[in-house]
Amino acid sequence: MSKPRRAETESVETRRRVLALAGTGIATALAGCDGASQTETPTPTSGEVSVTLTLENRDDVARSYEVVVNQGSSVTDSFSGTLPAGESVKMVATLRRTDEQYDFSINSEGGQRGRTWDPAECADFVVDAAIENGEPTFDARCLSEGESPSASPS
């Protein structure tokens, strides 16, 4: 039996490291994924705020959309896709609580609509949105008891 060459040993060791790191990365990415229904809305902890947005396509054709959530001047989360006619999708963004205001925008082929809210007044913001005639519309409310959302249209 011949002794493996140094280059072969280093190559095998490098592959092992890459596979170990990839496995760790996948495990980290999947942490918290238990296959539970997406209809459950996580409740933010005291250090978090969340926005739960349900988007319905009320048109007879599929519509492209993009939802962007900002914390101050930074984009913190975004969702995009094509929503089939008559279908809806639910998106949840959970963010670290700061003193900055948060805002979201809904973009579609027909326009853009958005709203700003203050996490000090509402930590659990809920948006019921629709695309109708290609244009986004929405109603927003605070889910947390005793809190009311402050808003300024965008």
Short mmCIF file of N, CA and C in Angstrom, two decimals:
data_model
loop_
_atom_site.label_atom_id
_atom_site.label_comp_id
_atom_site.label_asym_id
_atom_site.label_seq_id
_atom_site.Cartn_x
_atom_site.Cartn_y
_atom_site.Cartn_z
N MET A 1 0.85 -1.16 0.00
CA MET A 1 0.00 0.00 0.00
C MET A 1 0.90 1.23 0.00
N SER A 2 0.67 2.13 -0.97
CA SER A 2 1.54 3.31 -1.06
C SER A 2 0.97 4.44 -0.21
N LYS A 3 1.85 5.26 0.27
CA LYS A 3 1.48 6.40 1.11
C LYS A 3 0.91 7.50 0.20
N PRO A 4 -0.24 8.11 0.57
CA PRO A 4 -0.81 9.15 -0.27
C PRO A 4 0.15 10.34 -0.37
N ARG A 5 0.14 10.96 -1.54
CA ARG A 5 0.99 12.13 -1.73
C ARG A 5 0.41 13.32 -0.98
N ARG A 6 1.27 14.29 -0.69
CA ARG A 6 0.87 15.46 0.08
C ARG A 6 -0.24 16.24 -0.62
N ALA A 7 -0.16 16.40 -1.94
CA ALA A 7 -1.17 17.14 -2.70
C ALA A 7 -2.54 16.46 -2.59
N GLU A 8 -2.55 15.11 -2.64
CA GLU A 8 -3.81 14.38 -2.51
C GLU A 8 -4.38 14.54 -1.11
N THR A 9 -3.54 14.49 -0.10
CA THR A 9 -3.98 14.66 1.28
C THR A 9 -4.55 16.05 1.49
N GLU A 10 -3.89 17.08 0.97
CA GLU A 10 -4.38 18.45 1.11
C GLU A 10 -5.71 18.62 0.38
N SER A 11 -5.84 18.00 -0.79
CA SER A 11 -7.07 18.08 -1.57
C SER A 11 -8.23 17.45 -0.81
N VAL A 12 -8.00 16.28 -0.22
CA VAL A 12 -9.03 15.59 0.55
C VAL A 12 -9.40 16.43 1.77
N GLU A 13 -8.41 16.99 2.44
CA GLU A 13 -8.66 17.82 3.62
C GLU A 13 -9.44 19.08 3.24
N THR A 14 -9.11 19.69 2.12
CA THR A 14 -9.83 20.88 1.66
C THR A 14 -11.28 20.54 1.36
N ARG A 15 -11.53 19.41 0.69
CA ARG A 15 -12.90 18.99 0.41
C ARG A 15 -13.68 18.75 1.70
N ARG A 16 -13.04 18.15 2.69
CA ARG A 16 -13.71 17.91 3.97
C ARG A 16 -14.09 19.23 4.63
N ARG A 17 -13.18 20.22 4.60
CA ARG A 17 -13.48 21.53 5.19
C ARG A 17 -14.64 22.21 4.47
N VAL A 18 -14.61 22.16 3.13
CA VAL A 18 -15.68 22.77 2.35
C VAL A 18 -17.01 22.11 2.66
N LEU A 19 -17.03 20.78 2.70
CA LEU A 19 -18.27 20.07 3.02
C LEU A 19 -18.74 20.37 4.44
N ALA A 20 -17.83 20.46 5.38
CA ALA A 20 -18.21 20.78 6.76
C ALA A 20 -18.80 22.18 6.84
N LEU A 21 -18.16 23.14 6.17
CA LEU A 21 -18.68 24.51 6.17
C LEU A 21 -20.03 24.59 5.47
N ALA A 22 -20.16 23.87 4.36
CA ALA A 22 -21.44 23.87 3.64
C ALA A 22 -22.54 23.27 4.51
N GLY A 23 -22.22 22.19 5.19
CA GLY A 23 -23.20 21.56 6.08
C GLY A 23 -23.61 22.49 7.21
N THR A 24 -22.64 23.19 7.77
CA THR A 24 -22.94 24.16 8.83
C THR A 24 -23.81 25.28 8.29
N GLY A 25 -23.48 25.76 7.09
CA GLY A 25 -24.26 26.84 6.48
C GLY A 25 -25.70 26.42 6.22
N ILE A 26 -25.88 25.21 5.72
CA ILE A 26 -27.23 24.72 5.45
C ILE A 26 -28.00 24.55 6.76
N ALA A 27 -27.36 24.00 7.76
CA ALA A 27 -28.02 23.82 9.06
C ALA A 27 -28.42 25.17 9.65
N THR A 28 -27.55 26.16 9.51
CA THR A 28 -27.85 27.50 10.02
C THR A 28 -29.02 28.10 9.25
N ALA A 29 -29.01 27.95 7.94
CA ALA A 29 -30.08 28.51 7.11
C ALA A 29 -31.42 27.87 7.42
N LEU A 30 -31.40 26.59 7.74
CA LEU A 30 -32.65 25.88 8.01
C LEU A 30 -33.07 25.92 9.47
N ALA A 31 -32.27 26.50 10.32
CA ALA A 31 -32.61 26.56 11.74
C ALA A 31 -33.95 27.24 11.91
N GLY A 32 -34.82 26.64 12.66
CA GLY A 32 -36.13 27.20 12.90
C GLY A 32 -37.17 26.76 11.89
N CYS A 33 -36.76 26.10 10.82
CA CYS A 33 -37.72 25.60 9.83
C CYS A 33 -38.21 24.24 10.31
N ASP A 34 -39.47 24.20 10.70
CA ASP A 34 -40.00 22.93 11.18
C ASP A 34 -41.13 22.43 10.31
N GLY A 35 -41.35 23.10 9.19
CA GLY A 35 -42.42 22.67 8.30
C GLY A 35 -43.80 23.09 8.78
N ALA A 36 -43.88 23.97 9.77
CA ALA A 36 -45.17 24.41 10.28
C ALA A 36 -45.89 25.23 9.21
N SER A 37 -47.17 25.32 9.34
CA SER A 37 -47.98 26.07 8.38
C SER A 37 -47.53 27.52 8.31
N GLN A 38 -47.58 28.09 7.11
CA GLN A 38 -47.20 29.48 6.94
C GLN A 38 -48.31 30.42 7.36
N THR A 39 -49.42 29.91 7.83
CA THR A 39 -50.50 30.78 8.24
C THR A 39 -50.28 31.31 9.65
N GLU A 40 -49.35 30.73 10.38
CA GLU A 40 -49.06 31.21 11.72
C GLU A 40 -48.17 32.44 11.63
N THR A 41 -48.53 33.48 12.38
CA THR A 41 -47.74 34.70 12.38
C THR A 41 -46.91 34.73 13.64
N PRO A 42 -45.58 34.82 13.52
CA PRO A 42 -44.76 34.88 14.72
C PRO A 42 -45.01 36.17 15.49
N THR A 43 -45.02 36.07 16.80
CA THR A 43 -45.17 37.24 17.65
C THR A 43 -43.79 37.79 17.95
N PRO A 44 -43.58 39.08 17.68
CA PRO A 44 -42.25 39.63 17.93
C PRO A 44 -41.92 39.66 19.42
N THR A 45 -40.64 39.50 19.75
CA THR A 45 -40.20 39.63 21.13
C THR A 45 -40.04 41.12 21.42
N SER A 46 -39.69 41.48 22.65
CA SER A 46 -39.57 42.89 23.01
C SER A 46 -38.48 43.59 22.22
N GLY A 47 -37.52 42.86 21.69
CA GLY A 47 -36.45 43.46 20.90
C GLY A 47 -36.71 43.44 19.41
N GLU A 48 -37.93 43.04 19.01
CA GLU A 48 -38.25 42.91 17.60
C GLU A 48 -39.54 43.62 17.25
N VAL A 49 -39.68 43.95 15.98
CA VAL A 49 -40.94 44.43 15.43
C VAL A 49 -41.22 43.58 14.20
N SER A 50 -42.48 43.50 13.80
CA SER A 50 -42.79 42.72 12.61
C SER A 50 -43.85 43.41 11.78
N VAL A 51 -43.82 43.13 10.50
CA VAL A 51 -44.88 43.53 9.59
C VAL A 51 -45.32 42.26 8.86
N THR A 52 -46.61 41.99 8.94
CA THR A 52 -47.20 40.84 8.25
C THR A 52 -48.06 41.39 7.13
N LEU A 53 -47.73 41.02 5.91
CA LEU A 53 -48.44 41.54 4.75
C LEU A 53 -49.06 40.40 3.97
N THR A 54 -50.37 40.49 3.76
CA THR A 54 -51.07 39.54 2.90
C THR A 54 -51.44 40.28 1.63
N LEU A 55 -51.00 39.77 0.50
CA LEU A 55 -51.23 40.41 -0.80
C LEU A 55 -52.12 39.50 -1.64
N GLU A 56 -53.23 40.07 -2.13
CA GLU A 56 -54.18 39.32 -2.95
C GLU A 56 -54.21 39.93 -4.36
N ASN A 57 -54.21 39.08 -5.36
CA ASN A 57 -54.35 39.54 -6.75
C ASN A 57 -55.82 39.43 -7.12
N ARG A 58 -56.50 40.57 -7.24
CA ARG A 58 -57.92 40.58 -7.58
C ARG A 58 -58.18 40.68 -9.08
N ASP A 59 -57.12 40.69 -9.86
CA ASP A 59 -57.25 40.79 -11.31
C ASP A 59 -57.44 39.42 -11.96
N ASP A 60 -57.78 39.45 -13.25
CA ASP A 60 -57.99 38.22 -14.02
C ASP A 60 -56.71 37.70 -14.66
N VAL A 61 -55.61 38.40 -14.44
CA VAL A 61 -54.31 38.00 -15.00
C VAL A 61 -53.28 38.00 -13.89
N ALA A 62 -52.21 37.24 -14.09
CA ALA A 62 -51.12 37.22 -13.11
C ALA A 62 -50.48 38.61 -13.03
N ARG A 63 -50.03 38.99 -11.85
CA ARG A 63 -49.40 40.30 -11.64
C ARG A 63 -48.07 40.13 -10.92
N SER A 64 -47.07 40.86 -11.40
CA SER A 64 -45.77 40.90 -10.73
C SER A 64 -45.86 41.89 -9.58
N TYR A 65 -45.11 41.60 -8.51
CA TYR A 65 -45.11 42.49 -7.36
C TYR A 65 -43.73 42.50 -6.72
N GLU A 66 -43.50 43.54 -5.93
CA GLU A 66 -42.32 43.61 -5.07
C GLU A 66 -42.75 44.33 -3.80
N VAL A 67 -42.41 43.76 -2.67
CA VAL A 67 -42.67 44.37 -1.37
C VAL A 67 -41.31 44.64 -0.73
N VAL A 68 -41.09 45.88 -0.30
CA VAL A 68 -39.82 46.25 0.32
C VAL A 68 -40.11 46.82 1.70
N VAL A 69 -39.37 46.35 2.71
CA VAL A 69 -39.48 46.85 4.08
C VAL A 69 -38.18 47.55 4.41
N ASN A 70 -38.29 48.80 4.85
CA ASN A 70 -37.11 49.61 5.19
C ASN A 70 -37.10 49.94 6.67
N GLN A 71 -35.91 49.99 7.23
CA GLN A 71 -35.69 50.46 8.60
C GLN A 71 -34.81 51.69 8.44
N GLY A 72 -35.39 52.87 8.68
CA GLY A 72 -34.65 54.09 8.41
C GLY A 72 -34.37 54.16 6.92
N SER A 73 -33.11 54.32 6.55
CA SER A 73 -32.76 54.41 5.13
C SER A 73 -32.24 53.08 4.58
N SER A 74 -32.30 52.01 5.38
CA SER A 74 -31.77 50.71 4.95
C SER A 74 -32.89 49.76 4.56
N VAL A 75 -32.71 49.07 3.44
CA VAL A 75 -33.65 48.00 3.06
C VAL A 75 -33.34 46.82 3.97
N THR A 76 -34.35 46.34 4.69
CA THR A 76 -34.12 45.24 5.61
C THR A 76 -34.72 43.93 5.13
N ASP A 77 -35.72 44.01 4.26
CA ASP A 77 -36.33 42.79 3.75
C ASP A 77 -37.06 43.13 2.46
N SER A 78 -37.13 42.17 1.56
CA SER A 78 -37.89 42.38 0.34
C SER A 78 -38.41 41.03 -0.16
N PHE A 79 -39.55 41.09 -0.79
CA PHE A 79 -40.20 39.91 -1.35
C PHE A 79 -40.66 40.29 -2.75
N SER A 80 -40.56 39.38 -3.70
CA SER A 80 -41.04 39.68 -5.04
C SER A 80 -41.47 38.39 -5.72
N GLY A 81 -42.26 38.55 -6.76
CA GLY A 81 -42.70 37.39 -7.51
C GLY A 81 -43.82 37.74 -8.45
N THR A 82 -44.46 36.73 -8.97
CA THR A 82 -45.63 36.89 -9.82
C THR A 82 -46.77 36.15 -9.15
N LEU A 83 -47.85 36.87 -8.91
CA LEU A 83 -49.00 36.32 -8.21
C LEU A 83 -50.09 35.96 -9.22
N PRO A 84 -50.47 34.69 -9.30
CA PRO A 84 -51.51 34.29 -10.25
C PRO A 84 -52.84 34.98 -9.95
N ALA A 85 -53.69 35.10 -10.96
CA ALA A 85 -55.01 35.71 -10.81
C ALA A 85 -55.79 35.02 -9.70
N GLY A 86 -56.41 35.81 -8.84
CA GLY A 86 -57.25 35.28 -7.78
C GLY A 86 -56.51 34.64 -6.61
N GLU A 87 -55.20 34.66 -6.61
CA GLU A 87 -54.40 34.04 -5.55
C GLU A 87 -53.93 35.10 -4.55
N SER A 88 -53.44 34.63 -3.40
CA SER A 88 -52.86 35.54 -2.41
C SER A 88 -51.60 34.92 -1.84
N VAL A 89 -50.78 35.77 -1.23
CA VAL A 89 -49.53 35.33 -0.62
C VAL A 89 -49.36 36.11 0.68
N LYS A 90 -48.76 35.45 1.68
CA LYS A 90 -48.52 36.08 2.97
C LYS A 90 -47.02 36.17 3.20
N MET A 91 -46.57 37.34 3.65
CA MET A 91 -45.15 37.58 3.89
C MET A 91 -45.00 38.18 5.28
N VAL A 92 -43.96 37.76 6.00
CA VAL A 92 -43.69 38.29 7.33
C VAL A 92 -42.24 38.74 7.38
N ALA A 93 -42.03 39.97 7.81
CA ALA A 93 -40.67 40.48 8.04
C ALA A 93 -40.56 40.79 9.53
N THR A 94 -39.61 40.16 10.20
CA THR A 94 -39.34 40.42 11.61
C THR A 94 -38.01 41.14 11.68
N LEU A 95 -38.01 42.29 12.35
CA LEU A 95 -36.86 43.18 12.35
C LEU A 95 -36.43 43.52 13.76
N ARG A 96 -35.17 43.88 13.89
CA ARG A 96 -34.64 44.33 15.17
C ARG A 96 -35.23 45.71 15.48
N ARG A 97 -35.70 45.89 16.71
CA ARG A 97 -36.30 47.16 17.12
C ARG A 97 -35.21 48.22 17.26
N THR A 98 -35.47 49.39 16.67
CA THR A 98 -34.59 50.55 16.81
C THR A 98 -35.46 51.78 17.03
N ASP A 99 -34.82 52.93 17.17
CA ASP A 99 -35.55 54.18 17.32
C ASP A 99 -35.99 54.76 15.98
N GLU A 100 -35.56 54.14 14.89
CA GLU A 100 -35.92 54.64 13.57
C GLU A 100 -37.33 54.24 13.19
N GLN A 101 -37.92 54.99 12.26
CA GLN A 101 -39.21 54.59 11.73
C GLN A 101 -39.01 53.52 10.67
N TYR A 102 -40.04 52.76 10.44
CA TYR A 102 -40.02 51.70 9.45
C TYR A 102 -41.04 52.06 8.37
N ASP A 103 -40.80 51.57 7.18
CA ASP A 103 -41.81 51.73 6.15
C ASP A 103 -41.80 50.53 5.23
N PHE A 104 -42.90 50.36 4.54
CA PHE A 104 -42.98 49.31 3.54
C PHE A 104 -43.54 49.93 2.28
N SER A 105 -43.24 49.32 1.15
CA SER A 105 -43.84 49.74 -0.11
C SER A 105 -44.23 48.51 -0.90
N ILE A 106 -45.33 48.65 -1.63
CA ILE A 106 -45.81 47.60 -2.52
C ILE A 106 -45.71 48.16 -3.93
N ASN A 107 -44.96 47.49 -4.76
CA ASN A 107 -44.76 47.93 -6.14
C ASN A 107 -45.38 46.92 -7.09
N SER A 108 -46.10 47.42 -8.08
CA SER A 108 -46.65 46.56 -9.13
C SER A 108 -46.55 47.32 -10.45
N GLU A 109 -46.99 46.66 -11.53
CA GLU A 109 -46.92 47.31 -12.83
C GLU A 109 -47.68 48.63 -12.86
N GLY A 110 -48.74 48.73 -12.05
CA GLY A 110 -49.60 49.91 -12.08
C GLY A 110 -49.22 51.01 -11.12
N GLY A 111 -48.18 50.82 -10.30
CA GLY A 111 -47.80 51.88 -9.38
C GLY A 111 -47.15 51.37 -8.11
N GLN A 112 -47.04 52.29 -7.17
CA GLN A 112 -46.41 52.00 -5.88
C GLN A 112 -47.21 52.67 -4.78
N ARG A 113 -47.38 51.96 -3.67
CA ARG A 113 -48.03 52.50 -2.47
C ARG A 113 -47.21 52.08 -1.28
N GLY A 114 -47.21 52.92 -0.26
CA GLY A 114 -46.45 52.58 0.93
C GLY A 114 -46.96 53.29 2.15
N ARG A 115 -46.32 52.98 3.27
CA ARG A 115 -46.72 53.58 4.55
C ARG A 115 -45.56 53.50 5.51
N THR A 116 -45.51 54.47 6.41
CA THR A 116 -44.50 54.52 7.46
C THR A 116 -45.18 54.22 8.79
N TRP A 117 -44.46 53.53 9.69
CA TRP A 117 -45.00 53.33 11.04
C TRP A 117 -43.88 53.42 12.06
N ASP A 118 -44.28 53.75 13.28
CA ASP A 118 -43.34 53.93 14.38
C ASP A 118 -43.38 52.68 15.26
N PRO A 119 -42.28 51.95 15.37
CA PRO A 119 -42.29 50.71 16.15
C PRO A 119 -42.53 50.94 17.64
N ALA A 120 -42.29 52.15 18.14
CA ALA A 120 -42.56 52.44 19.55
C ALA A 120 -44.06 52.43 19.82
N GLU A 121 -44.84 52.72 18.79
CA GLU A 121 -46.30 52.74 18.94
C GLU A 121 -46.95 51.43 18.49
N CYS A 122 -46.27 50.69 17.62
CA CYS A 122 -46.85 49.44 17.10
C CYS A 122 -45.74 48.48 16.74
N ALA A 123 -45.59 47.43 17.53
CA ALA A 123 -44.53 46.46 17.28
C ALA A 123 -44.96 45.35 16.33
N ASP A 124 -46.25 45.21 16.09
CA ASP A 124 -46.77 44.11 15.28
C ASP A 124 -47.76 44.68 14.26
N PHE A 125 -47.24 45.12 13.12
CA PHE A 125 -48.00 45.82 12.10
C PHE A 125 -48.55 44.82 11.09
N VAL A 126 -49.82 44.96 10.72
CA VAL A 126 -50.48 44.04 9.80
C VAL A 126 -51.00 44.82 8.59
N VAL A 127 -50.72 44.31 7.40
CA VAL A 127 -51.15 44.97 6.17
C VAL A 127 -51.95 43.98 5.33
N ASP A 128 -53.17 44.36 4.98
CA ASP A 128 -53.99 43.59 4.04
C ASP A 128 -53.95 44.35 2.73
N ALA A 129 -53.27 43.79 1.73
CA ALA A 129 -53.05 44.49 0.47
C ALA A 129 -53.66 43.71 -0.69
N ALA A 130 -53.89 44.44 -1.77
CA ALA A 130 -54.42 43.82 -2.98
C ALA A 130 -53.85 44.53 -4.20
N ILE A 131 -53.81 43.80 -5.28
CA ILE A 131 -53.52 44.40 -6.59
C ILE A 131 -54.82 44.29 -7.37
N GLU A 132 -55.34 45.46 -7.77
CA GLU A 132 -56.59 45.50 -8.50
C GLU A 132 -56.42 46.46 -9.67
N ASN A 133 -56.76 46.01 -10.85
CA ASN A 133 -56.52 46.78 -12.08
C ASN A 133 -55.05 47.16 -12.20
N GLY A 134 -54.18 46.28 -11.72
CA GLY A 134 -52.73 46.49 -11.81
C GLY A 134 -52.15 47.37 -10.74
N GLU A 135 -52.99 48.01 -9.91
CA GLU A 135 -52.52 48.96 -8.90
C GLU A 135 -52.62 48.38 -7.49
N PRO A 136 -51.60 48.65 -6.65
CA PRO A 136 -51.65 48.17 -5.27
C PRO A 136 -52.52 49.06 -4.38
N THR A 137 -53.26 48.44 -3.48
CA THR A 137 -54.03 49.13 -2.45
C THR A 137 -53.81 48.37 -1.15
N PHE A 138 -54.08 49.02 -0.01
CA PHE A 138 -53.93 48.30 1.25
C PHE A 138 -54.68 48.98 2.38
N ASP A 139 -54.93 48.20 3.43
CA ASP A 139 -55.40 48.66 4.73
C ASP A 139 -54.38 48.16 5.73
N ALA A 140 -54.03 49.00 6.71
CA ALA A 140 -53.03 48.61 7.71
C ALA A 140 -53.59 48.83 9.10
N ARG A 141 -53.14 48.00 10.02
CA ARG A 141 -53.58 48.11 11.41
C ARG A 141 -52.50 47.57 12.33
N CYS A 142 -52.63 47.91 13.59
CA CYS A 142 -51.72 47.41 14.60
C CYS A 142 -52.36 46.18 15.24
N LEU A 143 -51.63 45.08 15.28
CA LEU A 143 -52.17 43.86 15.86
C LEU A 143 -52.04 43.84 17.37
N SER A 144 -51.01 44.48 17.91
CA SER A 144 -50.77 44.47 19.35
C SER A 144 -51.87 45.24 20.07
N GLU A 145 -52.36 44.67 21.15
CA GLU A 145 -53.41 45.31 21.94
C GLU A 145 -52.91 46.61 22.55
N GLY A 146 -53.80 47.59 22.58
CA GLY A 146 -53.48 48.85 23.23
C GLY A 146 -52.53 49.73 22.43
N GLU A 147 -52.20 49.33 21.22
CA GLU A 147 -51.30 50.13 20.41
C GLU A 147 -52.03 50.57 19.15
N SER A 148 -51.68 51.74 18.66
CA SER A 148 -52.25 52.20 17.41
C SER A 148 -51.13 52.65 16.50
N PRO A 149 -51.21 52.29 15.23
CA PRO A 149 -50.13 52.65 14.32
C PRO A 149 -50.13 54.12 13.98
N SER A 150 -48.95 54.73 13.96
CA SER A 150 -48.82 56.08 13.44
C SER A 150 -48.46 55.91 11.99
N ALA A 151 -48.93 56.79 11.17
CA ALA A 151 -48.68 56.59 9.75
C ALA A 151 -48.50 57.90 9.03
N SER A 152 -47.75 57.83 7.98
CA SER A 152 -47.69 58.93 7.03
C SER A 152 -47.57 58.29 5.66
N PRO A 153 -48.50 58.62 4.77
CA PRO A 153 -48.47 57.98 3.45
C PRO A 153 -47.19 58.31 2.70
N SER A 154 -46.75 57.35 1.89
CA SER A 154 -45.56 57.56 1.06
C SER A 154 -45.98 57.77 -0.36
#
